[in-house]
Tab-separated table of C-alpha atoms in Angstrom:
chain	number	residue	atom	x	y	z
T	610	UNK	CA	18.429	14.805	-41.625
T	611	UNK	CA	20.718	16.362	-39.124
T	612	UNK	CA	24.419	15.759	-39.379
T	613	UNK	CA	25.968	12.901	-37.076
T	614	UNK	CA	29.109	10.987	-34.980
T	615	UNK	CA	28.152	7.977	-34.708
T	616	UNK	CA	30.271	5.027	-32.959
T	617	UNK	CA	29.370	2.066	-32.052
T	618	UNK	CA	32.789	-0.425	-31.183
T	619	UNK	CA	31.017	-3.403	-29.355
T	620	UNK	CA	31.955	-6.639	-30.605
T	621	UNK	CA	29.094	-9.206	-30.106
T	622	UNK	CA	29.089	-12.845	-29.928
T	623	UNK	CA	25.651	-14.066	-30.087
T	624	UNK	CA	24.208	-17.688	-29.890
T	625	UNK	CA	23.911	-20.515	-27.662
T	626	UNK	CA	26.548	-21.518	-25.323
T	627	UNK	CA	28.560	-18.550	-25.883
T	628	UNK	CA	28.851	-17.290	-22.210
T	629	UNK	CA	31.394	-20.336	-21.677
T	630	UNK	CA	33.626	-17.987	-24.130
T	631	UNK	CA	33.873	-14.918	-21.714
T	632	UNK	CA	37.244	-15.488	-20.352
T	633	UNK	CA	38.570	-15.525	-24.056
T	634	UNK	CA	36.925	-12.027	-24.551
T	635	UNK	CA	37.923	-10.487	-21.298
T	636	UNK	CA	41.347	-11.621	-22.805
T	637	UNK	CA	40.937	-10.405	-25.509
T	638	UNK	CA	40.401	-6.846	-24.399
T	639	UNK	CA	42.820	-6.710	-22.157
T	640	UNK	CA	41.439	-7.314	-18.551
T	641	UNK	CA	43.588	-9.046	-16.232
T	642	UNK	CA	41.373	-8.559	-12.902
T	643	UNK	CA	37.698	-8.741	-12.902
T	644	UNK	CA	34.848	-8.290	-11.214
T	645	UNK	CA	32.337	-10.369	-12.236
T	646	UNK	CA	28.860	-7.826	-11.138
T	647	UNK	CA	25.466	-9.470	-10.851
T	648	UNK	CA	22.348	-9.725	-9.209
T	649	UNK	CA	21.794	-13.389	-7.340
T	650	UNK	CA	19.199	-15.501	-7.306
T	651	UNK	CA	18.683	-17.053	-11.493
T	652	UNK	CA	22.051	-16.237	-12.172
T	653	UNK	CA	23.677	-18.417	-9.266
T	654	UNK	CA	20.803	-21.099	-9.435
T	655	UNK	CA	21.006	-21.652	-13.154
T	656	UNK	CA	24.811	-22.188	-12.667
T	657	UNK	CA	26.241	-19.316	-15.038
T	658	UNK	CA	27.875	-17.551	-12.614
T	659	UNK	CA	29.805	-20.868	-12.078
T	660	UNK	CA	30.093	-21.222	-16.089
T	661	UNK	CA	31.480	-17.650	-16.443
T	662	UNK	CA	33.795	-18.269	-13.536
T	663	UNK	CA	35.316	-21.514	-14.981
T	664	UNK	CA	35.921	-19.784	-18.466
T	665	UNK	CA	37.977	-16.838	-16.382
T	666	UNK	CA	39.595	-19.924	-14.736
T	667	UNK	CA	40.520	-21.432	-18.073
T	668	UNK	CA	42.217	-18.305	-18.881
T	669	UNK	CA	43.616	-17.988	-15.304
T	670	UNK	CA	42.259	-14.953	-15.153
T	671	UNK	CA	41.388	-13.894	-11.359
T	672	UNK	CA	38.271	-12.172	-9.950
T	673	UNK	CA	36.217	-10.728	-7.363
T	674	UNK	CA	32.867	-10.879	-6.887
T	675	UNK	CA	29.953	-8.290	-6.327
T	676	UNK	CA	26.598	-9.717	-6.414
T	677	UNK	CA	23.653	-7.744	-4.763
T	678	UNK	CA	22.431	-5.669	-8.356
T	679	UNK	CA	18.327	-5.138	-8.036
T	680	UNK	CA	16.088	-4.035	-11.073
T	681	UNK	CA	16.201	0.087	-10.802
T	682	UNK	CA	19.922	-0.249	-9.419
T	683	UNK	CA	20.950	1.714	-6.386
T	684	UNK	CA	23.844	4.096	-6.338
T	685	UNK	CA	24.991	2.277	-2.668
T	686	UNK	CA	25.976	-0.697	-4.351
T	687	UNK	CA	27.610	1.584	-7.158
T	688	UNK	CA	29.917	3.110	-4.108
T	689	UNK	CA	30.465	-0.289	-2.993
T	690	UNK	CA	31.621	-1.199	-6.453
T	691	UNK	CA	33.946	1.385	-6.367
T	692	UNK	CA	35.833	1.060	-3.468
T	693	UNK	CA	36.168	-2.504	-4.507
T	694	UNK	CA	37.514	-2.223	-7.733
T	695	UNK	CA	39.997	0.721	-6.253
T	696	UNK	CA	41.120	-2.027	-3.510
T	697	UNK	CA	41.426	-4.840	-5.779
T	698	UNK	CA	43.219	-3.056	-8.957
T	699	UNK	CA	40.378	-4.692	-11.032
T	700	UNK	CA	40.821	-3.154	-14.626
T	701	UNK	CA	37.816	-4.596	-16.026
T	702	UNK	CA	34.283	-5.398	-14.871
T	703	UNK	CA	31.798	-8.138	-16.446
T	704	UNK	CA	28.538	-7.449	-15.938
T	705	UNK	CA	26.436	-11.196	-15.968
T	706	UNK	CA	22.609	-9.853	-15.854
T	707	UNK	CA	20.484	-7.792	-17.343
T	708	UNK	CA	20.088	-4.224	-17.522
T	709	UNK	CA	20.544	-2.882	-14.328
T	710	UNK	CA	23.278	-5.321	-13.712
T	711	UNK	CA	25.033	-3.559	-17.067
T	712	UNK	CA	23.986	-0.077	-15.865
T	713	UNK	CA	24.835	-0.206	-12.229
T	714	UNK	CA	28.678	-1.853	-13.987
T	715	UNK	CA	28.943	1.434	-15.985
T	716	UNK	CA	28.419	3.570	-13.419
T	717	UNK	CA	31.164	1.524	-11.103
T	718	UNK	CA	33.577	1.966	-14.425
T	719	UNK	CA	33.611	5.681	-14.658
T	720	UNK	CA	33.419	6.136	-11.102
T	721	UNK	CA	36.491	4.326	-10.206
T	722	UNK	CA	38.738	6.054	-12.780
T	723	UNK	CA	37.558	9.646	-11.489
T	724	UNK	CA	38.326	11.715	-8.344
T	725	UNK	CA	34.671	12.965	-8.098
T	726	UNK	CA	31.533	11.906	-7.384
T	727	UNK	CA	30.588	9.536	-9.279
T	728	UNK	CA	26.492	10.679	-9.462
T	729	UNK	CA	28.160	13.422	-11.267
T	730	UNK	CA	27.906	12.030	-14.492
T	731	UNK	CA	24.281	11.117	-13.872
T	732	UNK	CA	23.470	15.060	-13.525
T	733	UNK	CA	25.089	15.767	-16.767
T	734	UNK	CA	29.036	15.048	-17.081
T	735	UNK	CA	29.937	13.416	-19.996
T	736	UNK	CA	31.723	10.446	-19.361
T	737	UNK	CA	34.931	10.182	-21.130
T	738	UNK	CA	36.464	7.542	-19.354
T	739	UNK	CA	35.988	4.300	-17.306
T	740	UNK	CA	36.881	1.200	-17.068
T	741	UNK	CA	36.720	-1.462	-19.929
T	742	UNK	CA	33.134	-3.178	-19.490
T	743	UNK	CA	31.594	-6.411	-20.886
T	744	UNK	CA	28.111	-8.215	-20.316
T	745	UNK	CA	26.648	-11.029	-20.468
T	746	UNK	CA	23.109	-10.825	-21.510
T	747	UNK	CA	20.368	-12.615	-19.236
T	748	UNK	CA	17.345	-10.215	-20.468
T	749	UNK	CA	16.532	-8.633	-23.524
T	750	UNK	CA	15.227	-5.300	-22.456
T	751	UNK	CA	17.269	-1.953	-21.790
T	752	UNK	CA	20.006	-2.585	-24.915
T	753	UNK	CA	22.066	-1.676	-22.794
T	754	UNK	CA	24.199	-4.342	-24.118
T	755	UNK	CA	25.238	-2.047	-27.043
T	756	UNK	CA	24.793	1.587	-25.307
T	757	UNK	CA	26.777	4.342	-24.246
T	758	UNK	CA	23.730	4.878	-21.723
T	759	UNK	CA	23.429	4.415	-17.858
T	760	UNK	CA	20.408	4.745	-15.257
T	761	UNK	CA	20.942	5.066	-11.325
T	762	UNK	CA	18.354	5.425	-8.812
T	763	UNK	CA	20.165	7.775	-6.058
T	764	UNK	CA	19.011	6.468	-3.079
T	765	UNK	CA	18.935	10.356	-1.350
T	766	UNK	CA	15.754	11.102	-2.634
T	767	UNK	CA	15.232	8.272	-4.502
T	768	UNK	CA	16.120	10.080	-7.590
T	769	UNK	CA	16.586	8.489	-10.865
T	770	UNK	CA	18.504	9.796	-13.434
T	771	UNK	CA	21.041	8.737	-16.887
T	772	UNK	CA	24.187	9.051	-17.803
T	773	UNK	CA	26.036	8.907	-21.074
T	774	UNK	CA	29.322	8.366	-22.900
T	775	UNK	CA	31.115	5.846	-25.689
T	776	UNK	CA	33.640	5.284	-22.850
T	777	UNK	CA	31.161	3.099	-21.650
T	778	UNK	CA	30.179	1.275	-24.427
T	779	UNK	CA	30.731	-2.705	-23.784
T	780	UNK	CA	33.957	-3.795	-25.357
T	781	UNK	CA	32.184	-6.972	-25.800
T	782	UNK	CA	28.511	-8.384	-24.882
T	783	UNK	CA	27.986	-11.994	-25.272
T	784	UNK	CA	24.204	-12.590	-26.607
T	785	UNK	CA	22.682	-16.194	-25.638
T	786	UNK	CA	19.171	-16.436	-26.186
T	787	UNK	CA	18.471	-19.812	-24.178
T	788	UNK	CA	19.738	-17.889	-21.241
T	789	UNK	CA	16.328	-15.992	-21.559
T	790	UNK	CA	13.756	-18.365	-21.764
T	791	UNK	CA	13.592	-19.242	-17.990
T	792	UNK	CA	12.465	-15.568	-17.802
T	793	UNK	CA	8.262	-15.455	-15.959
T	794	UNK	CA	6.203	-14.136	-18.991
T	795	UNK	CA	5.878	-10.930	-16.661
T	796	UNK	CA	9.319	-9.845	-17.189
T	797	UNK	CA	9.850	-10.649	-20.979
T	798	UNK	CA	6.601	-8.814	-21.263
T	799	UNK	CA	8.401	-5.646	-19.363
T	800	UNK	CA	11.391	-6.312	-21.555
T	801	UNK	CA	9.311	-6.117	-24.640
T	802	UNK	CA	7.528	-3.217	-23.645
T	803	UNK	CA	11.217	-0.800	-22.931
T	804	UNK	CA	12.324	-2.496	-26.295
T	805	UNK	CA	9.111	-0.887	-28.059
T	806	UNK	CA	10.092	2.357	-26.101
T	807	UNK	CA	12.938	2.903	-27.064
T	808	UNK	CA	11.785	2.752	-30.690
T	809	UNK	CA	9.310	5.532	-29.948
T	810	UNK	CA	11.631	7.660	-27.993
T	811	UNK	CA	13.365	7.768	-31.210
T	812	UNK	CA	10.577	7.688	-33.610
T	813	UNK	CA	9.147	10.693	-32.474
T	814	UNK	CA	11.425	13.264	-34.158
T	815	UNK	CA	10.924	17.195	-35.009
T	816	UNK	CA	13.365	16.651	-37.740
T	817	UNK	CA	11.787	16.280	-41.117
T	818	UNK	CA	12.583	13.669	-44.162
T	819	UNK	CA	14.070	10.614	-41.937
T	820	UNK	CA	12.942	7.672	-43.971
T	821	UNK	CA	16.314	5.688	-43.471
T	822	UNK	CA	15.551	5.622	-39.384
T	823	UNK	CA	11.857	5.685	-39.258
T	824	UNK	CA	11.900	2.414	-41.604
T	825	UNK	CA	14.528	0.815	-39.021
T	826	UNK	CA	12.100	1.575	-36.010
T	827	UNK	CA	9.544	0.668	-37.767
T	828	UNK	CA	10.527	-2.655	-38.900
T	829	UNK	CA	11.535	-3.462	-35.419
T	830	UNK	CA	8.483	-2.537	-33.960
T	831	UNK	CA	6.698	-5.051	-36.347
T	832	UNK	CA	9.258	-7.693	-35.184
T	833	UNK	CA	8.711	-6.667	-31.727
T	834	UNK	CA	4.852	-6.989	-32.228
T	835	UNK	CA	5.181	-10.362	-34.128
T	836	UNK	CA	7.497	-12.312	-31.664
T	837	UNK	CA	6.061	-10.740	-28.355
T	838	UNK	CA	2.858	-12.785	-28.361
T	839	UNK	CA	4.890	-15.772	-29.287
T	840	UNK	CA	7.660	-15.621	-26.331
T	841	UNK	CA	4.553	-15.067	-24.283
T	842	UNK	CA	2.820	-17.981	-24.980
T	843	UNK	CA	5.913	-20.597	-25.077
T	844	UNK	CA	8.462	-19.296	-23.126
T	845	UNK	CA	11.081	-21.539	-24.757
T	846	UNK	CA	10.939	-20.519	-28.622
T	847	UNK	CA	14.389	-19.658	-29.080
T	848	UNK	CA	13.796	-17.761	-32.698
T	849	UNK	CA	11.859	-15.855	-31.047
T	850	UNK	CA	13.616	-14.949	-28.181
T	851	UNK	CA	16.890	-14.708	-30.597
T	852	UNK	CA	14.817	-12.309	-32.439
T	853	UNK	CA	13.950	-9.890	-29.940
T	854	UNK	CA	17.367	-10.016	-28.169
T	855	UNK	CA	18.877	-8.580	-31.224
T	856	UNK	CA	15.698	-6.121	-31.880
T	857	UNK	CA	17.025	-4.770	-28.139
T	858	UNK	CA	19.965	-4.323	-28.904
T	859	UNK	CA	19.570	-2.506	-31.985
T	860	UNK	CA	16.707	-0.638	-30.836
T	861	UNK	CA	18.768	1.030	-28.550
T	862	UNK	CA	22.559	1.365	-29.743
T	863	UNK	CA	21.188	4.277	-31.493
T	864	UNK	CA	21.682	3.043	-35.255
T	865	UNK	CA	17.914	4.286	-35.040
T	866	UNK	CA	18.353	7.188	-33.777
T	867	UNK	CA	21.214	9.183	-36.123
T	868	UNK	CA	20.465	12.686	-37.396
T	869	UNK	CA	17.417	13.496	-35.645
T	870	UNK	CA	16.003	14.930	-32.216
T	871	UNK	CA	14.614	12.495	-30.316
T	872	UNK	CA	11.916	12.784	-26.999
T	873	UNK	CA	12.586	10.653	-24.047
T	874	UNK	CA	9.562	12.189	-22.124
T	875	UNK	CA	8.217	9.037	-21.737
T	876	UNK	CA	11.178	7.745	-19.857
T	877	UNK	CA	11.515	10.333	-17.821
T	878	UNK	CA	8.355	10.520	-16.481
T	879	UNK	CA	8.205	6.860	-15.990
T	880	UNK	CA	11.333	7.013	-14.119
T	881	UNK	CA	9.501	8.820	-11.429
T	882	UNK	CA	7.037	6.104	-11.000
T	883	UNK	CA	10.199	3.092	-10.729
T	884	UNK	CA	11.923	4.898	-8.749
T	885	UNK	CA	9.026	5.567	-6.274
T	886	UNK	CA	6.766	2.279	-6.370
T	887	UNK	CA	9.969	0.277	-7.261
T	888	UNK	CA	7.838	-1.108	-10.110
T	889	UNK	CA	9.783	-2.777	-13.544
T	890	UNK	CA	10.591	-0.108	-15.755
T	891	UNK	CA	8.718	-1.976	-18.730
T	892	UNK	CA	6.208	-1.997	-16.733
T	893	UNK	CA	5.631	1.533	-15.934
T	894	UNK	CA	5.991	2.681	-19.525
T	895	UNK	CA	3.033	0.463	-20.866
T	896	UNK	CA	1.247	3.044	-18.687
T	897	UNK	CA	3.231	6.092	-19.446
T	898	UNK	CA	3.464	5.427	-22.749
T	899	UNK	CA	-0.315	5.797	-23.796
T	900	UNK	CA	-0.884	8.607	-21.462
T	901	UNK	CA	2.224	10.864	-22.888
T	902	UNK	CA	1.452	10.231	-26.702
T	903	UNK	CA	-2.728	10.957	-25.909
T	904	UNK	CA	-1.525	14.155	-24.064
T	905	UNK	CA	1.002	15.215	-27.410
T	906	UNK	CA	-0.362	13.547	-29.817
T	907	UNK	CA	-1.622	17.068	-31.681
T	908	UNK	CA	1.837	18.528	-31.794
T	909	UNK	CA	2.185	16.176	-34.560
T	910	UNK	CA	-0.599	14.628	-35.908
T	911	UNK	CA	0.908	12.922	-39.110
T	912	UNK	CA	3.539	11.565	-37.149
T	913	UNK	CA	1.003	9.898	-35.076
T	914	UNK	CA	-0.298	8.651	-37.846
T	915	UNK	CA	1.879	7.097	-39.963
T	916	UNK	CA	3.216	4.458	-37.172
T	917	UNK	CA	-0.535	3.598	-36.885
T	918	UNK	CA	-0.563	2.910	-40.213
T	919	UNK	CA	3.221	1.527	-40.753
T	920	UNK	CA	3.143	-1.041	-37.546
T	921	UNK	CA	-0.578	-1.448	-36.225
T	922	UNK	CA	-2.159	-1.453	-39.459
T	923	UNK	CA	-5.093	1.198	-38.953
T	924	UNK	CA	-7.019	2.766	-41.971
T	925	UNK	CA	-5.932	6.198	-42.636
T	926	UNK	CA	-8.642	8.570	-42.297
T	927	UNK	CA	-7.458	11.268	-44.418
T	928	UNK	CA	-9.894	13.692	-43.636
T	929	UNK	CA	-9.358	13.366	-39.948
T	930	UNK	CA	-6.025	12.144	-39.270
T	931	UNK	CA	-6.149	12.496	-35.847
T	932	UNK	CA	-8.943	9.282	-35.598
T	933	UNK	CA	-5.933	7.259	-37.386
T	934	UNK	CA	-3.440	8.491	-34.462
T	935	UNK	CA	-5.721	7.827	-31.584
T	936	UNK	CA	-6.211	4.354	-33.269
T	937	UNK	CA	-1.810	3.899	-33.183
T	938	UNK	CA	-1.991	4.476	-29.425
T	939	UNK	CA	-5.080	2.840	-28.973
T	940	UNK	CA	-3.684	-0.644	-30.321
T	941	UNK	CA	0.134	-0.205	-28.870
T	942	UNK	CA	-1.967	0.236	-25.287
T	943	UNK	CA	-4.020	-3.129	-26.510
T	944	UNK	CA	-0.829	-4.546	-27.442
T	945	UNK	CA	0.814	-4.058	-24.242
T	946	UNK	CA	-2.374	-5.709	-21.962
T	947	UNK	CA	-2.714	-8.151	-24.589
T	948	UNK	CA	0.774	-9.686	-23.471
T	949	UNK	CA	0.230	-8.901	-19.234
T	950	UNK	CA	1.297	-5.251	-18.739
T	951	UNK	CA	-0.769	-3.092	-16.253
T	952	UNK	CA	-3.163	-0.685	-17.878
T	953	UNK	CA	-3.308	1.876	-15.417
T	954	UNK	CA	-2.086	3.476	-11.854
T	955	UNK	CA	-3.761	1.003	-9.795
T	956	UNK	CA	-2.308	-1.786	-11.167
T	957	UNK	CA	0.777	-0.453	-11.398
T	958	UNK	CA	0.721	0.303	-7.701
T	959	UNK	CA	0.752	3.792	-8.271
T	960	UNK	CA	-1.208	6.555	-5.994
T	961	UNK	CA	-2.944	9.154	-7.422
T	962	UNK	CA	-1.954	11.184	-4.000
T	963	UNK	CA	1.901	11.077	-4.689
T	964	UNK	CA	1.480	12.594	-8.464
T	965	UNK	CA	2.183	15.970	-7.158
T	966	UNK	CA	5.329	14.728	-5.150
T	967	UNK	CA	6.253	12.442	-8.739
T	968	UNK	CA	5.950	15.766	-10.692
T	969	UNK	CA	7.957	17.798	-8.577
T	970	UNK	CA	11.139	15.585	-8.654
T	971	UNK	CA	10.474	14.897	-11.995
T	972	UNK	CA	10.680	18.596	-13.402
T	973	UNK	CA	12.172	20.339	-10.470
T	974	UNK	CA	14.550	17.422	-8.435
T	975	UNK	CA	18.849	17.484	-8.895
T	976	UNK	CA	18.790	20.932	-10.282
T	977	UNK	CA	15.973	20.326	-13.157
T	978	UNK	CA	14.438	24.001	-14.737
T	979	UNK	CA	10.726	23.462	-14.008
T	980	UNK	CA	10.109	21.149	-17.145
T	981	UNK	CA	11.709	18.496	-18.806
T	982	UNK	CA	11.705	18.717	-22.868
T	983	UNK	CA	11.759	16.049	-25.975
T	984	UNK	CA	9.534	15.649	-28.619
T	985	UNK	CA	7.396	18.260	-26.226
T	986	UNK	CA	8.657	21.019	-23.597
T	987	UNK	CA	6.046	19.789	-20.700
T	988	UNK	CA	5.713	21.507	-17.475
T	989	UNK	CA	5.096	20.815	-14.153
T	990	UNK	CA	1.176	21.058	-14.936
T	991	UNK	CA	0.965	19.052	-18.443
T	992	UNK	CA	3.308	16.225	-16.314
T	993	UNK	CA	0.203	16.585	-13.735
T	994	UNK	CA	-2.611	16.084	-16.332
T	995	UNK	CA	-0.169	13.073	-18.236
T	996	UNK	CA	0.089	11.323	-14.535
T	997	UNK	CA	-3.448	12.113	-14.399
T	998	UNK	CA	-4.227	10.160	-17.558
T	999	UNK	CA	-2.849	7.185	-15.982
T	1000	UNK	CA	-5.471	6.683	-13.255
């Protein structure tokens, strides 16, 4: 195990009716001006942005508004945050969505407490400061809830990229599990899928002897795999929705992740096809995902191996491990149809003609060397033959 910092302040209130405590939170962590940043449509027509008003109200705490957030957010809205926060003295922002509500409310927090560019930080500035941030949860899918992590599509290229830094860290995310259950099966299933992503990202290490962590991902993954089918096939089961809001969460606050490398090829390269087709980002890893691991699978066989054996429960072939490994991927790729994910490009909406125009942003777009690295260093021709895979 490698040595670690780890820090992880966010205070969490989880159950049901708890987004009618936000205003005591906000309080609490010293906002005094908000803007309340969301997306439209559920969140208006359920009547929790009026909830999450009223509780700001209660605790005559004013606001702005800035609604307009879409899934893969867009850095013009992130601009528009901005300038609205630097108009309005706003010295906190409450992010009432899911993840690209939270992510595009990060970005808008370090970007109006710095004199650059914002996009800055999403080609590699740490971010060190930013506004206070908290969320409301409305999806249980990117943890970012409980990150210190960021993704912007840059609408100049259509470029999507990450950022990163504790300053942005919620000071508080509220965690209500009925709020989910109105979710279409499509998007729980997309949620489920970046959940179980974010486990592998981790779990596929080139540092030796980490039982602690690969136990945690493990276990999650089995939780993940339990409750998905069940969310799926009666959308309101609160345990199980309360179960895999919290596996999000952890999966991706990085308690799973401590003292040792981790890849993140898989969301790279699926960033490409998001920010492209505009497809959900759950979505486009149920393809990736399959493709990537086939493609680097060798590298480390026993790795492979031992989650097929840990979470899906195949027979180890000991004389030919690598059966047992193709038999992991094999039944995460089943696992993923099995709950209404697309299998492949064309049902993803994906062109096999654009791969050469998705591999060149992806290992040569904002100032990229030629490859991207993880688990794997992959050039610009094994990202060809992994996009390949996918058709």
């Amino acid at each position: 195990m490698q040595n670690f910092t780890f820090y992880s302040p966010t205070y969490f209130v989880f159950g049901k009716d708890t987004e009618n405590q936000a205003g005591e939170y906000v309080k609490k962590f010293g906002g005094s001006k908000v803007l309340i940043h969301y997306g439209g449509g559920s969140v208006v027509k359920s009547g929790l942005l009026d909830r999450v008003k009223a509780s700001l109200d209660k605790e005559s705490i004013p606001y702005v508004l800035l609604g307009g957030v879409k899934p893969n957010p867009r850095s013009g809205l992130v601009y528009e945050g901005i300038e609205l926060c630097k108009k309005e003295n706003v010295d906190f922002i409450l992010a009432v969505g899911g993840g690209s509500t939270i992510d595009s409310s990060k970005a808008i927090a370090a970007g109006t407490v710095y004199d650059g560019d914002f996009w800055d930080f999403y080609q590699g500035k740490t971010i060190t400061e930013a506004l206070p941030v908290g969320t409301i949860l409305t999806i249980a899918a990117a943890g970012s809830e409980g990150s210190p992590d960021s993704v912007i599509t840059k609408e100049e290229g259509m470029i999507k990229r990450g950022a990163s830094g504790d300053a942005i860290r919620p000071k508080f995310s509220i965690l209500n599990p009925a709020l989910t259950q109105t979710l279409p099966a499509y998007q729980s299933a997309a949620g489920i899928t970046d959940i179980m992503a974010h486990l592998y990202e981790r779990y596929l290490t080139n540092t030796a002897e980490v039982e602690v962590t690969d136990r945690l991902i493990e276990a999650l993954l089995l939780t993940m795999k339990h409750e998905g089918p069940r969310v799926i096939e009666d959308s309101n089961n609160y345990e199980a929705r309360a179960n895999i809001m919290w596996a999000g969460m952890m999966a991706h606050n990085n308690s799973c992740g401590v003292g040792r490398t981790q890849d993140w090829n898989s969301h790279n390269i699926e960033h490409e096809l998001s920010a492209l087709y505009d497809c959900a980002h759950g979505a486009g890893l149920a393809v990736t995902m399959p493709a990537v691991f086939t493609y680097v699978m060798k590298h480390d066989v026993m790795r492979f191996a031992q989650v097929a054996t840990r979470v899906w429960g195949c027979q180890m072939d000991f004389a030919n491990p690598e059966v047992t490994a193709k038999a992991g991927i094999e039944a995460l790729r089943n696992f993923l149809i099995s709950i209404g994910m697309p299998k492949n490009f064309e049902e993803l909406g994906a062109k096999k003609e654009d791969i050469p125009k998705l591999v060149d942003v992806l290992c040569n777009g904002d100032g990229r060397p030629g490859s991207i690295s993880g688990f794997v260093t992959l050039s610009e021709d094994d990202c060809t033959k992994i996009y390949e895979l996918m058709i």
